[in-house]
Amino acid sequence: MSAKIIDGVAIAKSVRAGIRDRAQKLQKETGVTPGLAVIIAGDNPASKVYVRNKVRACEDAGINSQTISFPGDVSEEELIAAVGKLNDDPAIHGILVQLPLPPHISVRHVLEAISVEKDVDGFHLYNVGGLVLGDTVFPPCTPYGVQKILEHEGIDVTGKNVTVVGASNIVGKPMALMLMQKEATVAICHAKTRDLTLYTILADILVVAAGHPNLIVPQMIRSGTVVIDVGINRLPDGSLVGDVDFEGVKEKAAAITPVPGGVGPMTVTMLLDNTVSAAERAAGRA
Ligand code: NAP
């Protein structure tokens, strides 16, 4: 059996069309144009590319965006002051701080400074706490994108065994909580998990976000598993791959997301979704 290759680009395109319609409707009915501010500190080339992509995606969706760039030696106080100004700016509905920040800055302090109503990345403690209780305001964009992919593909997670490989604060942990909320039975694995295959072999749905090429090989899954590969790794030859041995695993899985073209396009899409939701809420429309 060869897996269905899930087309994240096509799903993102259709979800973005709906987001654009919502932004236009809001503009027409209330005069409010959704606005996103992105703060970036330092010269990380990958961060610059991510920010450029987000700004371009905003333009296409009818969302105003502004980028505020700081040098790598910016102080924590300056960053927090910039967040504070954006919190008070009624034209800005979403604030995103591009990670990673320079090492001398506490990510937690900066993220906690973002107003909960504008926390479109969903990293504020309040939103993270909401995930535990099942009523978060803004779900973090990458796991939210995975959830949308599963919905779009008609894959119900209720009662399913789902294994999440990776337990980071931005992907693995929120992913596991969101799946639990949908009544999946969830196992979370991380670098110290002793026997990864013990868990991956149980999975009806396997979500992998570890940052290691070829971590998941065909022997580690059952036939018919749905495999969602969140990983993005750049190989020495410059090519991008996920965490899954795509060629091998696709012969055994029921469905699989490719890298690139799977989860990646959905992450930015859900940022747009959260930004328009924030603007709708600010305008009393949600
Ligand atoms: P991260 O903060 O480095 O976390 C990686 C997680 O994977 C950690 O929990 C780590 O365990 C676990 N891990 C590492 N090696 C492992 C192994 N051999 N077996 C099992 N678990 C292992 O990374 P992240 O930010 O979550 O990102 C993960 C991957 O997703 C990266 O490739 C990143 O580029 C990609 N990503 C993609 C998108 C997208 O839009 N597609 C968005 C965000 C991230 P410990 O907790 O024990 O260290």
Short mmCIF file of C-alpha atoms and ligand atoms in Angstrom, two decimals:
data_model
loop_
_atom_site.label_atom_id
_atom_site.label_comp_id
_atom_site.label_asym_id
_atom_site.label_seq_id
_atom_site.Cartn_x
_atom_site.Cartn_y
_atom_site.Cartn_z
CA MET A 1 0.00 0.00 0.00
CA SER A 2 1.29 3.46 -0.81
CA ALA A 3 0.13 6.30 1.42
CA LYS A 4 -2.03 9.21 0.46
CA ILE A 5 0.32 12.20 0.31
CA ILE A 6 -1.41 14.98 2.22
CA ASP A 7 -1.10 18.24 0.29
CA GLY A 8 -0.51 20.90 2.95
CA VAL A 9 -0.11 23.61 0.31
CA ALA A 10 -3.60 22.95 -1.10
CA ILE A 11 -5.18 22.75 2.36
CA ALA A 12 -3.46 26.00 3.37
CA LYS A 13 -4.73 27.67 0.19
CA SER A 14 -8.33 26.75 0.89
CA VAL A 15 -8.12 27.71 4.59
CA ARG A 16 -6.47 31.04 3.65
CA ALA A 17 -9.30 31.84 1.23
CA GLY A 18 -11.73 31.60 4.16
CA ILE A 19 -9.48 33.79 6.32
CA ARG A 20 -9.28 36.42 3.56
CA ASP A 21 -13.09 36.43 3.30
CA ARG A 22 -13.39 36.96 7.06
CA ALA A 23 -10.87 39.83 6.96
CA GLN A 24 -12.75 41.49 4.10
CA LYS A 25 -16.12 41.06 5.82
CA LEU A 26 -14.75 42.60 9.03
CA GLN A 27 -13.30 45.52 7.07
CA LYS A 28 -16.54 46.11 5.22
CA GLU A 29 -18.83 45.87 8.22
CA THR A 30 -16.75 47.59 10.91
CA GLY A 31 -13.95 49.44 9.11
CA VAL A 32 -11.40 47.38 11.06
CA THR A 33 -8.46 45.90 9.14
CA PRO A 34 -6.74 43.13 11.12
CA GLY A 35 -3.18 44.11 12.06
CA LEU A 36 -0.20 41.96 13.03
CA ALA A 37 3.08 43.25 14.50
CA VAL A 38 6.18 41.09 14.34
CA ILE A 39 9.17 41.78 16.58
CA ILE A 40 12.50 40.38 15.53
CA ALA A 41 15.83 40.75 17.36
CA GLY A 42 19.21 39.87 15.91
CA ASP A 43 20.41 38.58 12.56
CA ASN A 44 19.29 34.96 12.48
CA PRO A 45 18.91 34.31 8.71
CA ALA A 46 16.21 31.64 9.19
CA SER A 47 14.19 34.02 11.41
CA LYS A 48 14.42 36.71 8.74
CA VAL A 49 13.04 34.30 6.13
CA TYR A 50 10.19 33.24 8.46
CA VAL A 51 9.29 36.89 9.16
CA ARG A 52 9.35 37.75 5.45
CA ASN A 53 7.01 34.81 4.74
CA LYS A 54 4.62 35.90 7.46
CA VAL A 55 4.53 39.50 6.17
CA ARG A 56 3.84 38.29 2.62
CA ALA A 57 1.11 35.93 3.85
CA CYS A 58 -0.52 38.84 5.74
CA GLU A 59 -0.59 40.95 2.56
CA ASP A 60 -2.32 38.14 0.65
CA ALA A 61 -4.89 37.68 3.42
CA GLY A 62 -5.84 41.37 3.76
CA ILE A 63 -4.05 41.77 7.09
CA ASN A 64 -1.89 44.85 7.78
CA SER A 65 1.50 43.97 9.14
CA GLN A 66 4.47 45.79 10.57
CA THR A 67 7.90 44.43 11.41
CA ILE A 68 9.90 45.94 14.24
CA SER A 69 13.56 44.94 14.04
CA PHE A 70 16.09 45.24 16.86
CA PRO A 71 19.84 44.57 16.86
CA GLY A 72 21.09 41.44 18.62
CA ASP A 73 22.30 43.48 21.63
CA VAL A 74 18.83 44.93 22.36
CA SER A 75 17.98 44.88 26.06
CA GLU A 76 15.09 42.94 27.56
CA GLU A 77 13.63 46.25 28.80
CA GLU A 78 13.60 47.69 25.27
CA LEU A 79 11.82 44.63 23.89
CA ILE A 80 9.25 44.67 26.69
CA ALA A 81 8.69 48.40 26.11
CA ALA A 82 8.08 47.73 22.39
CA VAL A 83 5.56 45.01 23.28
CA GLY A 84 3.87 47.44 25.68
CA LYS A 85 3.45 50.06 22.95
CA LEU A 86 1.90 47.48 20.63
CA ASN A 87 -0.42 46.29 23.40
CA ASP A 88 -1.80 49.86 23.51
CA ASP A 89 -2.06 50.29 19.73
CA PRO A 90 -5.68 49.72 18.60
CA ALA A 91 -4.57 49.09 15.00
CA ILE A 92 -2.59 46.03 16.14
CA HIS A 93 -4.60 42.92 16.99
CA GLY A 94 -1.82 40.35 17.06
CA ILE A 95 1.77 40.52 18.38
CA LEU A 96 4.34 37.93 17.50
CA VAL A 97 7.87 37.77 18.87
CA GLN A 98 10.01 35.78 16.46
CA LEU A 99 11.98 33.10 18.30
CA PRO A 100 14.75 32.45 19.09
CA LEU A 101 15.63 35.65 20.93
CA PRO A 102 19.27 36.53 21.70
CA PRO A 103 20.50 34.39 24.64
CA HIS A 104 20.73 37.26 27.18
CA ILE A 105 16.96 37.83 26.95
CA SER A 106 14.36 35.85 28.89
CA VAL A 107 11.86 34.56 26.33
CA ARG A 108 9.37 34.01 29.14
CA HIS A 109 9.57 37.65 30.31
CA VAL A 110 9.00 38.99 26.80
CA LEU A 111 6.16 36.60 25.97
CA GLU A 112 4.43 37.33 29.29
CA ALA A 113 4.45 41.04 28.38
CA ILE A 114 2.16 40.41 25.39
CA SER A 115 -1.47 41.19 26.10
CA VAL A 116 -3.45 37.93 26.23
CA GLU A 117 -5.93 39.33 23.67
CA LYS A 118 -3.06 39.86 21.19
CA ASP A 119 -1.10 36.65 21.85
CA VAL A 120 -1.67 35.16 18.37
CA ASP A 121 1.24 32.71 18.72
CA GLY A 122 -0.50 31.28 21.80
CA PHE A 123 2.67 31.18 23.92
CA HIS A 124 1.47 33.34 26.84
CA LEU A 125 1.05 31.44 30.11
CA TYR A 126 -2.68 32.22 30.07
CA ASN A 127 -3.17 30.66 26.66
CA VAL A 128 -1.00 27.68 27.58
CA GLY A 129 -3.10 27.22 30.74
CA GLY A 130 -6.23 27.46 28.59
CA LEU A 131 -4.94 24.52 26.56
CA VAL A 132 -4.91 22.39 29.69
CA LEU A 133 -8.51 23.31 30.45
CA GLY A 134 -9.58 23.02 26.81
CA ASP A 135 -10.63 26.62 26.24
CA THR A 136 -7.54 28.42 25.04
CA VAL A 137 -8.08 31.73 23.23
CA PHE A 138 -5.33 31.23 20.63
CA PRO A 139 -4.07 27.71 19.95
CA PRO A 140 -0.34 27.65 19.08
CA CYS A 141 -0.04 27.79 15.31
CA THR A 142 1.86 24.59 14.46
CA PRO A 143 -0.28 22.12 16.46
CA TYR A 144 -3.37 24.08 15.39
CA GLY A 145 -2.24 23.55 11.78
CA VAL A 146 -1.85 19.81 12.38
CA GLN A 147 -5.34 19.71 13.88
CA LYS A 148 -6.73 21.47 10.78
CA ILE A 149 -4.93 19.02 8.48
CA LEU A 150 -6.49 16.06 10.31
CA GLU A 151 -9.94 17.69 10.17
CA HIS A 152 -9.54 18.50 6.50
CA GLU A 153 -8.57 14.89 5.76
CA GLY A 154 -11.60 13.63 7.70
CA ILE A 155 -9.37 11.86 10.24
CA ASP A 156 -11.24 11.64 13.54
CA VAL A 157 -8.89 11.35 16.51
CA THR A 158 -11.53 10.34 19.05
CA GLY A 159 -10.49 7.13 20.79
CA LYS A 160 -7.43 6.75 18.57
CA ASN A 161 -3.94 5.98 19.80
CA VAL A 162 -1.85 9.03 18.98
CA THR A 163 1.87 9.16 19.63
CA VAL A 164 3.55 12.55 19.66
CA VAL A 165 7.34 12.37 19.28
CA GLY A 166 8.78 15.60 20.70
CA ALA A 167 7.70 17.43 23.83
CA SER A 168 8.66 21.06 23.22
CA ASN A 169 6.58 23.92 24.57
CA ILE A 170 5.73 25.17 21.08
CA VAL A 171 4.89 21.92 19.29
CA GLY A 172 4.88 18.60 21.16
CA LYS A 173 3.25 19.54 24.48
CA PRO A 174 0.44 21.74 23.06
CA MET A 175 -0.14 19.14 20.33
CA ALA A 176 -0.62 16.43 22.94
CA LEU A 177 -3.02 18.61 24.96
CA MET A 178 -5.09 19.50 21.90
CA LEU A 179 -5.36 15.83 20.92
CA MET A 180 -6.36 14.85 24.47
CA GLN A 181 -9.05 17.50 24.29
CA LYS A 182 -10.39 15.71 21.20
CA GLU A 183 -10.46 12.48 23.23
CA ALA A 184 -7.48 10.75 21.67
CA THR A 185 -5.33 8.48 23.82
CA VAL A 186 -1.99 10.26 23.70
CA ALA A 187 1.57 9.11 24.36
CA ILE A 188 4.30 11.77 24.43
CA CYS A 189 7.89 10.78 23.69
CA HIS A 190 11.08 12.80 24.01
CA ALA A 191 14.82 12.40 23.77
CA LYS A 192 15.02 10.29 26.94
CA THR A 193 12.23 7.90 25.95
CA ARG A 194 13.91 4.51 26.30
CA ASP A 195 12.23 2.55 23.53
CA LEU A 196 10.62 4.87 20.99
CA THR A 197 9.32 2.02 18.83
CA LEU A 198 7.27 0.70 21.75
CA TYR A 199 5.14 3.85 21.40
CA THR A 200 5.29 4.53 17.66
CA ILE A 201 4.16 1.00 16.83
CA LEU A 202 0.99 1.55 18.89
CA ALA A 203 0.02 4.69 17.00
CA ASP A 204 -3.00 5.01 14.75
CA ILE A 205 -1.75 8.56 14.23
CA LEU A 206 1.90 9.51 14.66
CA VAL A 207 2.94 13.17 14.98
CA VAL A 208 6.70 13.70 14.83
CA ALA A 209 8.37 16.96 15.91
CA ALA A 210 11.87 16.14 17.11
CA GLY A 211 14.20 17.80 14.61
CA HIS A 212 16.07 14.63 13.54
CA PRO A 213 16.12 13.40 9.93
CA ASN A 214 15.15 9.72 9.52
CA LEU A 215 14.14 9.34 13.17
CA ILE A 216 11.10 7.35 12.08
CA VAL A 217 11.73 4.41 9.76
CA PRO A 218 9.17 1.90 8.40
CA GLN A 219 9.85 -0.81 11.03
CA MET A 220 8.66 1.63 13.71
CA ILE A 221 5.07 1.94 12.48
CA ARG A 222 2.11 -0.32 11.83
CA SER A 223 0.61 -0.58 8.34
CA GLY A 224 -2.15 1.99 7.95
CA THR A 225 -0.78 4.60 10.38
CA VAL A 226 -1.39 8.29 9.60
CA VAL A 227 1.97 10.06 9.81
CA ILE A 228 2.25 13.80 10.35
CA ASP A 229 5.83 15.01 9.98
CA VAL A 230 6.37 18.40 11.62
CA GLY A 231 10.18 18.28 11.48
CA ILE A 232 12.16 20.62 9.27
CA ASN A 233 15.83 19.74 8.84
CA ARG A 234 18.31 21.16 6.36
CA LEU A 235 20.75 18.56 5.06
CA PRO A 236 24.36 19.40 4.11
CA ASP A 237 23.36 19.41 0.41
CA GLY A 238 20.88 22.23 1.18
CA SER A 239 17.72 20.13 0.81
CA LEU A 240 14.90 20.19 3.39
CA VAL A 241 13.63 16.98 4.98
CA GLY A 242 11.39 16.10 7.88
CA ASP A 243 11.95 13.67 10.74
CA VAL A 244 10.46 10.72 8.89
CA ASP A 245 12.07 8.48 6.27
CA PHE A 246 9.45 9.63 3.79
CA GLU A 247 10.23 7.21 0.94
CA GLY A 248 10.23 4.17 3.22
CA VAL A 249 7.33 5.11 5.49
CA LYS A 250 4.99 6.16 2.68
CA GLU A 251 4.91 2.52 1.51
CA LYS A 252 3.41 1.47 4.84
CA ALA A 253 1.39 4.47 6.09
CA ALA A 254 -2.23 5.23 5.18
CA ALA A 255 -1.46 8.93 4.79
CA ILE A 256 1.62 11.08 5.27
CA THR A 257 2.58 14.76 5.14
CA PRO A 258 5.62 15.58 3.00
CA VAL A 259 8.40 18.03 3.92
CA PRO A 260 8.30 20.59 2.48
CA GLY A 261 4.64 21.07 1.57
CA GLY A 262 2.95 19.47 4.58
CA VAL A 263 2.65 21.08 8.01
CA GLY A 264 4.84 24.13 7.22
CA PRO A 265 2.32 26.08 5.11
CA MET A 266 -0.35 25.45 7.76
CA THR A 267 1.67 27.06 10.56
CA VAL A 268 1.64 30.49 8.90
CA THR A 269 -1.99 29.94 7.89
CA MET A 270 -3.08 29.44 11.50
CA LEU A 271 -1.18 32.60 12.49
CA LEU A 272 -3.36 34.48 10.01
CA ASP A 273 -6.44 32.74 11.41
CA ASN A 274 -5.55 33.72 14.98
CA THR A 275 -4.86 37.33 13.90
CA VAL A 276 -8.23 37.69 12.19
CA SER A 277 -9.91 36.06 15.21
CA ALA A 278 -8.19 38.62 17.47
CA ALA A 279 -9.43 41.48 15.29
CA GLU A 280 -12.96 40.02 15.22
CA ARG A 281 -12.89 39.77 19.01
CA ALA A 282 -11.61 43.34 19.39
CA ALA A 283 -14.45 44.53 17.15
CA GLY A 284 -16.98 42.61 19.25
CA ARG A 285 -17.65 40.14 16.42
CA ALA A 286 -16.54 36.90 18.08
P1 NAP B 1 12.82 21.42 20.08
O1 NAP B 1 12.40 22.55 20.95
O2 NAP B 1 14.26 21.18 19.79
O3 NAP B 1 12.20 20.09 20.71
C1 NAP B 1 12.45 18.84 20.16
C2 NAP B 1 11.74 17.79 20.96
O4 NAP B 1 12.02 16.52 20.39
C3 NAP B 1 12.20 17.74 22.42
O5 NAP B 1 11.11 17.47 23.27
C4 NAP B 1 13.19 16.56 22.43
O6 NAP B 1 13.22 15.85 23.64
C5 NAP B 1 12.57 15.66 21.37
N1 NAP B 1 13.56 14.79 20.76
C6 NAP B 1 14.78 15.14 20.29
N2 NAP B 1 15.42 14.04 19.84
C7 NAP B 1 14.58 12.99 20.01
C8 NAP B 1 14.68 11.60 19.77
N3 NAP B 1 15.77 11.06 19.24
N4 NAP B 1 13.63 10.83 20.09
C9 NAP B 1 12.52 11.35 20.66
N5 NAP B 1 12.37 12.67 20.91
C10 NAP B 1 13.38 13.46 20.61
O7 NAP B 1 12.13 21.52 18.65
P2 NAP B 1 10.70 22.12 18.19
O8 NAP B 1 10.77 23.59 18.18
O9 NAP B 1 9.60 21.41 18.89
O10 NAP B 1 10.73 21.63 16.67
C11 NAP B 1 10.78 20.26 16.34
C12 NAP B 1 10.96 20.14 14.85
O11 NAP B 1 9.82 20.70 14.22
C13 NAP B 1 12.16 20.89 14.27
O12 NAP B 1 12.65 20.18 13.16
C14 NAP B 1 11.56 22.20 13.82
O13 NAP B 1 12.29 22.80 12.77
C15 NAP B 1 10.21 21.74 13.35
N6 NAP B 1 9.17 22.77 13.37
C16 NAP B 1 8.40 22.85 12.28
C17 NAP B 1 7.37 23.75 12.24
C18 NAP B 1 6.52 23.81 11.02
O14 NAP B 1 5.86 24.79 10.80
N7 NAP B 1 6.47 22.74 10.23
C19 NAP B 1 7.13 24.60 13.32
C20 NAP B 1 7.93 24.48 14.46
C21 NAP B 1 8.94 23.54 14.48
P3 NAP B 1 13.71 16.52 25.05
O15 NAP B 1 12.51 17.34 25.49
O16 NAP B 1 13.93 15.33 25.93
O17 NAP B 1 14.91 17.32 24.72
#
